[in-house]
Amino acid sequence: MSKGSDKRPIVIRRKKVVHAHHGGAWKIALADFMTALMALFLVMWILSVSSEETRRGVAEYFSTPLVTAITGGDQSGSTRVIPGGGPDPTHSDGERARIDVMQHTRPSMQERRFFSDLQERIERAIEQDPELRQLRDQMRFDLTREGLRIQLLDTEQRPMFELGSNRVAPYMRNLLRTMAPLLNELPNDLSIGGYTDSVPYAGGYRGYSNWELSNDRANASRRELVAGGLDPDQLLRVSGFADRVPLPDTGPTDPVNRRIELIVLLPEIAEAIRNPGTMGTDIPTPTSANELVEDVPQNTSPDDTSE
């Protein structure tokens, strides 16, 4: 073997370099830049066609310190188009008030349980009476922000009152007197509301009308409840609403709008009815009879008043 054949072959291995993809982040950045530039040109164009007062208002808005605007501090008395800040820019006070109202006008779990038990006892008592059992379809139970609402609805075949009268039908009387002792089992106050359909009386609203009829029917229901054993001290409100509050998805002359509504009130609702609060003192109150006279237009006369 020759000497040349003793040399080992040299193998050169070259690595193939693969360039990674750079991605499209630059495209997003470019798009953001173009959007901001377009917004800048748009704002400049709007300002160029705006009035001097508007531009002054914008300048005042941006000259208000951010901390002052958020904390509701001094806003330089601005009354311009875009005033700086406000009494509560973060709306925290309003949000807290809204949450408080929601919490205090929603039945608690314990109250829901009491209302559910009351509904079951009423339904059980009705089911045990063959005559009252026929009225079950004319009753509706639901929870509202005021409390447990029990609606007694009219039908053409089985009206609760005589037509155009507050005279209670015998089965309606039996129903109310059956419910009375059950309503006594809760200490909650009771509200009674009367409603009618929109069929008017011949004299319209100038004489005896649906207003008087709805109120008389609510009072007639109150008398039957008291006769059945309801504690009169639990009655807090008896109202007549005429035809102004029809049931959803019903026509104005639908018989179901002739109804009696019993509400077992939540304690906070009853307290609000007893002690209605005021929303503020912004409404000016005349301090003398002269101010009342000054507020009346001079070209009016007693004959111009209408009912």
mmCIF file of C-alpha atoms in Angstrom:
data_model
loop_
_atom_site.group_PDB
_atom_site.id
_atom_site.type_symbol
_atom_site.label_atom_id
_atom_site.label_comp_id
_atom_site.label_asym_id
_atom_site.label_seq_id
_atom_site.Cartn_x
_atom_site.Cartn_y
_atom_site.Cartn_z
ATOM 1 C CA MET A 1 0.000 0.000 0.000
ATOM 2 C CA SER A 2 1.318 3.402 -0.915
ATOM 3 C CA LYS A 3 2.033 6.137 1.550
ATOM 4 C CA GLY A 4 -0.600 8.371 -0.022
ATOM 5 C CA SER A 5 -3.267 5.951 0.922
ATOM 6 C CA ASP A 6 -2.410 6.356 4.641
ATOM 7 C CA LYS A 7 -3.930 9.872 4.754
ATOM 8 C CA ARG A 8 -7.371 9.972 6.262
ATOM 9 C CA PRO A 9 -10.003 11.831 4.250
ATOM 10 C CA ILE A 10 -11.083 15.231 5.614
ATOM 11 C CA VAL A 11 -14.844 15.644 5.858
ATOM 12 C CA ILE A 12 -16.162 19.225 6.055
ATOM 13 C CA ARG A 13 -19.635 19.529 7.531
ATOM 14 C CA ARG A 14 -21.397 22.813 7.007
ATOM 15 C CA LYS A 15 -24.419 23.686 9.107
ATOM 16 C CA LYS A 16 -27.390 24.976 7.248
ATOM 17 C CA VAL A 17 -28.582 28.185 8.920
ATOM 18 C CA VAL A 18 -32.335 28.607 8.857
ATOM 19 C CA HIS A 19 -33.464 32.165 9.446
ATOM 20 C CA ALA A 20 -36.475 32.329 11.776
ATOM 21 C CA HIS A 21 -39.593 34.260 10.834
ATOM 22 C CA HIS A 22 -39.547 37.750 12.330
ATOM 23 C CA GLY A 23 -43.317 37.835 12.930
ATOM 24 C CA GLY A 24 -45.826 40.594 12.237
ATOM 25 C CA ALA A 25 -45.472 42.711 15.385
ATOM 26 C CA TRP A 26 -44.281 45.632 13.290
ATOM 27 C CA LYS A 27 -47.570 45.564 11.395
ATOM 28 C CA ILE A 28 -49.541 45.991 14.619
ATOM 29 C CA ALA A 29 -47.301 48.832 15.692
ATOM 30 C CA LEU A 30 -47.712 50.511 12.311
ATOM 31 C CA ALA A 31 -51.479 50.096 12.464
ATOM 32 C CA ASP A 32 -51.589 51.665 15.938
ATOM 33 C CA PHE A 33 -49.481 54.556 14.761
ATOM 34 C CA MET A 34 -51.680 55.171 11.731
ATOM 35 C CA THR A 35 -54.827 55.006 13.896
ATOM 36 C CA ALA A 36 -53.413 57.516 16.355
ATOM 37 C CA LEU A 37 -52.345 59.775 13.502
ATOM 38 C CA MET A 38 -55.809 59.604 11.960
ATOM 39 C CA ALA A 39 -57.408 60.407 15.341
ATOM 40 C CA LEU A 40 -55.064 63.385 15.735
ATOM 41 C CA PHE A 41 -55.980 64.754 12.307
ATOM 42 C CA LEU A 42 -59.681 64.203 13.073
ATOM 43 C CA VAL A 43 -59.440 66.121 16.373
ATOM 44 C CA MET A 44 -57.532 68.930 14.683
ATOM 45 C CA TRP A 45 -60.176 69.143 11.967
ATOM 46 C CA ILE A 46 -63.021 69.239 14.534
ATOM 47 C CA LEU A 47 -61.266 71.998 16.472
ATOM 48 C CA SER A 48 -60.680 73.976 13.304
ATOM 49 C CA VAL A 49 -64.402 74.119 12.551
ATOM 50 C CA SER A 50 -65.488 74.615 16.187
ATOM 51 C CA SER A 51 -66.465 77.906 17.739
ATOM 52 C CA GLU A 52 -64.210 79.892 20.010
ATOM 53 C CA GLU A 53 -66.344 79.027 23.028
ATOM 54 C CA THR A 54 -66.028 75.292 22.357
ATOM 55 C CA ARG A 55 -62.260 75.523 21.982
ATOM 56 C CA ARG A 56 -62.048 77.474 25.234
ATOM 57 C CA GLY A 57 -64.088 74.795 26.974
ATOM 58 C CA VAL A 58 -61.790 72.060 25.685
ATOM 59 C CA ALA A 59 -58.760 74.031 26.872
ATOM 60 C CA GLU A 60 -60.278 74.430 30.334
ATOM 61 C CA TYR A 61 -61.046 70.723 30.491
ATOM 62 C CA PHE A 62 -57.465 69.710 29.768
ATOM 63 C CA SER A 63 -56.051 72.399 32.057
ATOM 64 C CA THR A 64 -57.875 70.873 35.045
ATOM 65 C CA PRO A 65 -55.476 68.647 37.018
ATOM 66 C CA LEU A 66 -56.355 64.967 36.868
ATOM 67 C CA VAL A 67 -56.347 64.512 40.655
ATOM 68 C CA THR A 68 -58.655 67.502 41.079
ATOM 69 C CA ALA A 69 -61.069 66.153 38.473
ATOM 70 C CA ILE A 70 -61.200 62.678 40.049
ATOM 71 C CA THR A 71 -61.479 63.801 43.671
ATOM 72 C CA GLY A 72 -64.091 66.417 42.885
ATOM 73 C CA GLY A 73 -62.020 69.386 44.002
ATOM 74 C CA ASP A 74 -61.986 72.878 42.603
ATOM 75 C CA GLN A 75 -63.095 72.931 38.975
ATOM 76 C CA SER A 76 -62.372 76.637 38.447
ATOM 77 C CA GLY A 77 -66.114 77.331 38.267
ATOM 78 C CA SER A 78 -66.200 76.264 34.646
ATOM 79 C CA THR A 79 -69.606 76.371 32.933
ATOM 80 C CA ARG A 80 -68.295 75.736 29.445
ATOM 81 C CA VAL A 81 -69.355 73.083 26.975
ATOM 82 C CA ILE A 82 -66.972 70.483 28.429
ATOM 83 C CA PRO A 83 -66.586 71.389 32.116
ATOM 84 C CA GLY A 84 -63.658 69.923 34.004
ATOM 85 C CA GLY A 85 -64.548 67.269 36.557
ATOM 86 C CA GLY A 86 -67.847 67.180 38.379
ATOM 87 C CA PRO A 87 -69.353 66.595 41.799
ATOM 88 C CA ASP A 88 -68.566 62.906 41.567
ATOM 89 C CA PRO A 89 -66.567 62.084 38.383
ATOM 90 C CA THR A 90 -65.978 58.496 39.482
ATOM 91 C CA HIS A 91 -69.730 58.044 40.161
ATOM 92 C CA SER A 92 -68.799 56.191 43.337
ATOM 93 C CA ASP A 93 -71.469 57.905 45.429
ATOM 94 C CA GLY A 94 -74.170 57.119 42.920
ATOM 95 C CA GLU A 95 -72.992 53.519 42.593
ATOM 96 C CA ARG A 96 -73.002 53.044 46.346
ATOM 97 C CA ALA A 97 -76.477 54.538 46.578
ATOM 98 C CA ARG A 98 -77.727 52.265 43.800
ATOM 99 C CA ILE A 99 -76.302 49.179 45.517
ATOM 100 C CA ASP A 100 -77.789 50.218 48.860
ATOM 101 C CA VAL A 101 -81.227 50.674 47.306
ATOM 102 C CA MET A 102 -80.989 47.304 45.555
ATOM 103 C CA GLN A 103 -79.975 45.574 48.790
ATOM 104 C CA HIS A 104 -82.715 47.209 50.851
ATOM 105 C CA THR A 105 -85.523 46.594 48.365
ATOM 106 C CA ARG A 106 -84.866 42.922 47.699
ATOM 107 C CA PRO A 107 -86.293 40.157 49.939
ATOM 108 C CA SER A 108 -83.690 38.332 51.992
ATOM 109 C CA MET A 109 -83.490 34.556 51.924
ATOM 110 C CA GLN A 110 -85.359 34.372 55.230
ATOM 111 C CA GLU A 111 -88.108 36.665 53.954
ATOM 112 C CA ARG A 112 -88.365 34.641 50.758
ATOM 113 C CA ARG A 113 -88.803 31.509 52.850
ATOM 114 C CA PHE A 114 -91.538 33.128 54.972
ATOM 115 C CA PHE A 115 -93.342 34.338 51.845
ATOM 116 C CA SER A 116 -93.044 30.915 50.227
ATOM 117 C CA ASP A 117 -94.495 29.241 53.324
ATOM 118 C CA LEU A 118 -97.381 31.730 53.359
ATOM 119 C CA GLN A 119 -98.117 31.034 49.694
ATOM 120 C CA GLU A 120 -98.133 27.289 50.327
ATOM 121 C CA ARG A 121 -100.526 27.625 53.271
ATOM 122 C CA ILE A 122 -102.915 29.784 51.252
ATOM 123 C CA GLU A 123 -102.839 27.363 48.326
ATOM 124 C CA ARG A 124 -103.400 24.419 50.682
ATOM 125 C CA ALA A 125 -106.404 26.111 52.291
ATOM 126 C CA ILE A 126 -107.893 26.861 48.863
ATOM 127 C CA GLU A 127 -107.314 23.317 47.681
ATOM 128 C CA GLN A 128 -109.223 21.914 50.668
ATOM 129 C CA ASP A 129 -112.362 23.917 49.824
ATOM 130 C CA PRO A 130 -114.213 22.661 46.705
ATOM 131 C CA GLU A 131 -115.698 26.101 46.032
ATOM 132 C CA LEU A 132 -112.425 27.994 46.406
ATOM 133 C CA ARG A 133 -110.559 25.406 44.353
ATOM 134 C CA GLN A 134 -112.272 26.792 41.263
ATOM 135 C CA LEU A 135 -110.733 30.220 41.965
ATOM 136 C CA ARG A 136 -107.129 29.002 41.962
ATOM 137 C CA ASP A 137 -106.667 29.965 38.303
ATOM 138 C CA GLN A 138 -107.702 33.524 39.188
ATOM 139 C CA MET A 139 -104.863 33.929 41.694
ATOM 140 C CA ARG A 140 -101.271 34.901 41.004
ATOM 141 C CA PHE A 141 -98.383 34.917 43.470
ATOM 142 C CA ASP A 142 -95.105 36.689 42.793
ATOM 143 C CA LEU A 143 -92.308 38.479 44.613
ATOM 144 C CA THR A 144 -91.838 42.167 43.882
ATOM 145 C CA ARG A 145 -89.570 44.828 45.329
ATOM 146 C CA GLU A 146 -92.395 45.688 47.737
ATOM 147 C CA GLY A 147 -92.969 42.134 48.963
ATOM 148 C CA LEU A 148 -95.205 39.146 48.265
ATOM 149 C CA ARG A 149 -97.925 40.165 45.808
ATOM 150 C CA ILE A 150 -101.192 38.229 45.670
ATOM 151 C CA GLN A 151 -103.373 39.176 42.711
ATOM 152 C CA LEU A 152 -107.045 38.193 42.547
ATOM 153 C CA LEU A 153 -108.136 38.454 38.915
ATOM 154 C CA ASP A 154 -111.577 38.827 37.404
ATOM 155 C CA THR A 155 -113.033 36.741 34.563
ATOM 156 C CA GLU A 156 -116.197 37.101 32.511
ATOM 157 C CA GLN A 157 -117.484 33.750 33.807
ATOM 158 C CA ARG A 158 -116.607 34.375 37.477
ATOM 159 C CA PRO A 159 -116.397 38.098 38.352
ATOM 160 C CA MET A 160 -115.297 39.029 41.883
ATOM 161 C CA PHE A 161 -117.685 41.984 42.105
ATOM 162 C CA GLU A 162 -121.012 42.814 40.584
ATOM 163 C CA LEU A 163 -120.696 44.766 37.350
ATOM 164 C CA GLY A 164 -119.872 48.418 38.018
ATOM 165 C CA SER A 165 -120.267 47.895 41.755
ATOM 166 C CA ASN A 166 -118.192 47.252 44.869
ATOM 167 C CA ARG A 167 -120.574 44.516 46.043
ATOM 168 C CA VAL A 168 -118.405 41.454 46.709
ATOM 169 C CA ALA A 169 -119.402 38.129 45.143
ATOM 170 C CA PRO A 170 -120.012 35.295 47.681
ATOM 171 C CA TYR A 171 -117.030 33.195 46.569
ATOM 172 C CA MET A 172 -114.761 36.267 46.664
ATOM 173 C CA ARG A 173 -115.951 36.949 50.209
ATOM 174 C CA ASN A 174 -115.203 33.345 51.168
ATOM 175 C CA LEU A 175 -111.739 33.576 49.619
ATOM 176 C CA LEU A 176 -110.792 36.794 51.425
ATOM 177 C CA ARG A 177 -112.047 35.523 54.769
ATOM 178 C CA THR A 178 -110.113 32.280 54.306
ATOM 179 C CA MET A 179 -106.907 34.201 53.604
ATOM 180 C CA ALA A 180 -107.298 36.647 56.512
ATOM 181 C CA PRO A 181 -106.027 34.452 59.405
ATOM 182 C CA LEU A 182 -103.157 33.199 57.239
ATOM 183 C CA LEU A 183 -102.024 36.766 56.558
ATOM 184 C CA ASN A 184 -102.008 37.316 60.320
ATOM 185 C CA GLU A 185 -99.285 34.711 60.725
ATOM 186 C CA LEU A 186 -96.677 37.191 59.450
ATOM 187 C CA PRO A 187 -96.070 40.506 61.254
ATOM 188 C CA ASN A 188 -95.661 42.335 57.941
ATOM 189 C CA ASP A 189 -97.934 45.222 57.011
ATOM 190 C CA LEU A 190 -100.445 44.790 54.221
ATOM 191 C CA SER A 191 -101.246 46.958 51.213
ATOM 192 C CA ILE A 192 -104.490 46.594 49.246
ATOM 193 C CA GLY A 193 -104.908 47.981 45.739
ATOM 194 C CA GLY A 194 -107.960 48.057 43.499
ATOM 195 C CA TYR A 195 -107.786 48.119 39.683
ATOM 196 C CA THR A 196 -110.361 48.313 36.892
ATOM 197 C CA ASP A 197 -110.466 47.947 33.140
ATOM 198 C CA SER A 198 -110.773 51.008 30.877
ATOM 199 C CA VAL A 199 -114.513 50.776 30.244
ATOM 200 C CA PRO A 200 -115.690 54.227 31.406
ATOM 201 C CA TYR A 201 -118.823 55.276 33.197
ATOM 202 C CA ALA A 202 -121.396 57.308 31.277
ATOM 203 C CA GLY A 203 -120.352 60.494 33.050
ATOM 204 C CA GLY A 204 -116.646 60.017 32.358
ATOM 205 C CA TYR A 205 -114.347 61.185 35.128
ATOM 206 C CA ARG A 206 -116.473 64.107 36.295
ATOM 207 C CA GLY A 207 -118.788 61.993 38.451
ATOM 208 C CA TYR A 208 -118.475 58.512 39.876
ATOM 209 C CA SER A 209 -115.732 56.915 37.790
ATOM 210 C CA ASN A 210 -113.221 54.086 37.727
ATOM 211 C CA TRP A 211 -111.190 55.999 40.308
ATOM 212 C CA GLU A 212 -113.961 55.761 42.878
ATOM 213 C CA LEU A 213 -114.845 52.208 41.829
ATOM 214 C CA SER A 214 -111.283 50.887 42.219
ATOM 215 C CA ASN A 215 -110.925 52.536 45.609
ATOM 216 C CA ASP A 216 -114.352 51.287 46.779
ATOM 217 C CA ARG A 217 -113.498 47.730 45.724
ATOM 218 C CA ALA A 218 -110.195 47.876 47.602
ATOM 219 C CA ASN A 219 -112.067 49.099 50.694
ATOM 220 C CA ALA A 220 -114.687 46.382 50.288
ATOM 221 C CA SER A 221 -111.881 43.800 50.205
ATOM 222 C CA ARG A 222 -110.403 45.374 53.336
ATOM 223 C CA ARG A 223 -113.721 44.998 55.160
ATOM 224 C CA GLU A 224 -113.990 41.324 54.199
ATOM 225 C CA LEU A 225 -110.431 40.631 55.387
ATOM 226 C CA VAL A 226 -111.097 42.320 58.716
ATOM 227 C CA ALA A 227 -114.370 40.369 59.032
ATOM 228 C CA GLY A 228 -112.358 37.196 58.430
ATOM 229 C CA GLY A 229 -110.018 37.977 61.332
ATOM 230 C CA LEU A 230 -107.251 40.134 59.846
ATOM 231 C CA ASP A 231 -105.663 42.428 62.413
ATOM 232 C CA PRO A 232 -106.669 45.983 61.350
ATOM 233 C CA ASP A 233 -103.323 47.298 62.593
ATOM 234 C CA GLN A 234 -101.594 45.368 59.810
ATOM 235 C CA LEU A 235 -103.363 47.415 57.140
ATOM 236 C CA LEU A 236 -101.069 50.218 56.008
ATOM 237 C CA ARG A 237 -102.349 51.290 52.605
ATOM 238 C CA VAL A 238 -105.620 51.021 50.682
ATOM 239 C CA SER A 239 -105.438 52.514 47.183
ATOM 240 C CA GLY A 240 -107.416 52.748 43.971
ATOM 241 C CA PHE A 241 -105.578 52.886 40.639
ATOM 242 C CA ALA A 242 -108.531 52.923 38.228
ATOM 243 C CA ASP A 243 -107.417 51.710 34.774
ATOM 244 C CA ARG A 244 -103.976 53.353 34.855
ATOM 245 C CA VAL A 245 -101.938 50.194 35.575
ATOM 246 C CA PRO A 246 -103.019 47.398 33.192
ATOM 247 C CA LEU A 247 -101.335 44.030 33.354
ATOM 248 C CA PRO A 248 -98.574 43.403 30.776
ATOM 249 C CA ASP A 249 -99.659 41.954 27.440
ATOM 250 C CA THR A 250 -103.349 42.652 28.044
ATOM 251 C CA GLY A 251 -105.830 44.918 26.347
ATOM 252 C CA PRO A 252 -107.274 47.918 28.189
ATOM 253 C CA THR A 253 -110.707 46.248 28.418
ATOM 254 C CA ASP A 254 -109.391 42.799 29.351
ATOM 255 C CA PRO A 255 -111.355 41.417 32.347
ATOM 256 C CA VAL A 256 -108.155 40.406 34.197
ATOM 257 C CA ASN A 257 -107.395 44.102 34.664
ATOM 258 C CA ARG A 258 -110.343 44.178 37.062
ATOM 259 C CA ARG A 259 -108.366 42.878 39.997
ATOM 260 C CA ILE A 260 -107.523 43.219 43.679
ATOM 261 C CA GLU A 261 -103.871 43.261 44.683
ATOM 262 C CA LEU A 262 -102.704 42.291 48.181
ATOM 263 C CA ILE A 263 -99.042 42.976 49.002
ATOM 264 C CA VAL A 264 -97.393 41.613 52.129
ATOM 265 C CA LEU A 265 -94.919 44.475 52.475
ATOM 266 C CA LEU A 266 -91.246 44.190 53.290
ATOM 267 C CA PRO A 267 -90.369 46.024 56.550
ATOM 268 C CA GLU A 268 -88.224 48.661 54.815
ATOM 269 C CA ILE A 269 -90.969 49.380 52.282
ATOM 270 C CA ALA A 270 -93.516 49.796 55.064
ATOM 271 C CA GLU A 271 -91.134 52.134 56.866
ATOM 272 C CA ALA A 272 -90.638 54.187 53.692
ATOM 273 C CA ILE A 273 -94.421 54.528 53.320
ATOM 274 C CA ARG A 274 -94.761 55.688 56.918
ATOM 275 C CA ASN A 275 -91.816 58.074 56.751
ATOM 276 C CA PRO A 276 -91.273 59.231 53.167
ATOM 277 C CA GLY A 277 -87.912 60.955 52.876
ATOM 278 C CA THR A 278 -87.081 63.959 50.766
ATOM 279 C CA MET A 279 -84.582 63.869 47.890
ATOM 280 C CA GLY A 280 -83.088 67.288 48.555
ATOM 281 C CA THR A 281 -83.744 70.936 49.198
ATOM 282 C CA ASP A 282 -83.103 72.267 45.702
ATOM 283 C CA ILE A 283 -86.797 73.019 45.075
ATOM 284 C CA PRO A 284 -87.438 76.638 46.058
ATOM 285 C CA THR A 285 -90.116 77.049 48.695
ATOM 286 C CA PRO A 286 -92.058 80.336 48.808
ATOM 287 C CA THR A 287 -91.772 81.980 52.214
ATOM 288 C CA SER A 288 -94.814 84.179 51.961
ATOM 289 C CA ALA A 289 -98.139 84.511 50.200
ATOM 290 C CA ASN A 290 -96.734 87.391 48.171
ATOM 291 C CA GLU A 291 -94.223 85.095 46.478
ATOM 292 C CA LEU A 292 -97.036 82.718 45.529
ATOM 293 C CA VAL A 293 -98.963 85.597 44.006
ATOM 294 C CA GLU A 294 -95.919 86.772 42.082
ATOM 295 C CA ASP A 295 -95.477 83.312 40.526
ATOM 296 C CA VAL A 296 -99.010 83.344 39.020
ATOM 297 C CA PRO A 297 -99.146 84.764 35.458
ATOM 298 C CA GLN A 298 -100.953 88.083 35.406
ATOM 299 C CA ASN A 299 -103.190 87.189 32.459
ATOM 300 C CA THR A 300 -104.991 84.334 34.206
ATOM 301 C CA SER A 301 -108.284 84.411 36.023
ATOM 302 C CA PRO A 302 -110.224 81.933 38.199
ATOM 303 C CA ASP A 303 -112.407 81.083 35.228
ATOM 304 C CA ASP A 304 -109.375 79.768 33.326
ATOM 305 C CA THR A 305 -108.798 76.813 35.674
ATOM 306 C CA SER A 306 -109.836 73.364 34.540
ATOM 307 C CA GLU A 307 -110.447 70.106 36.315
#
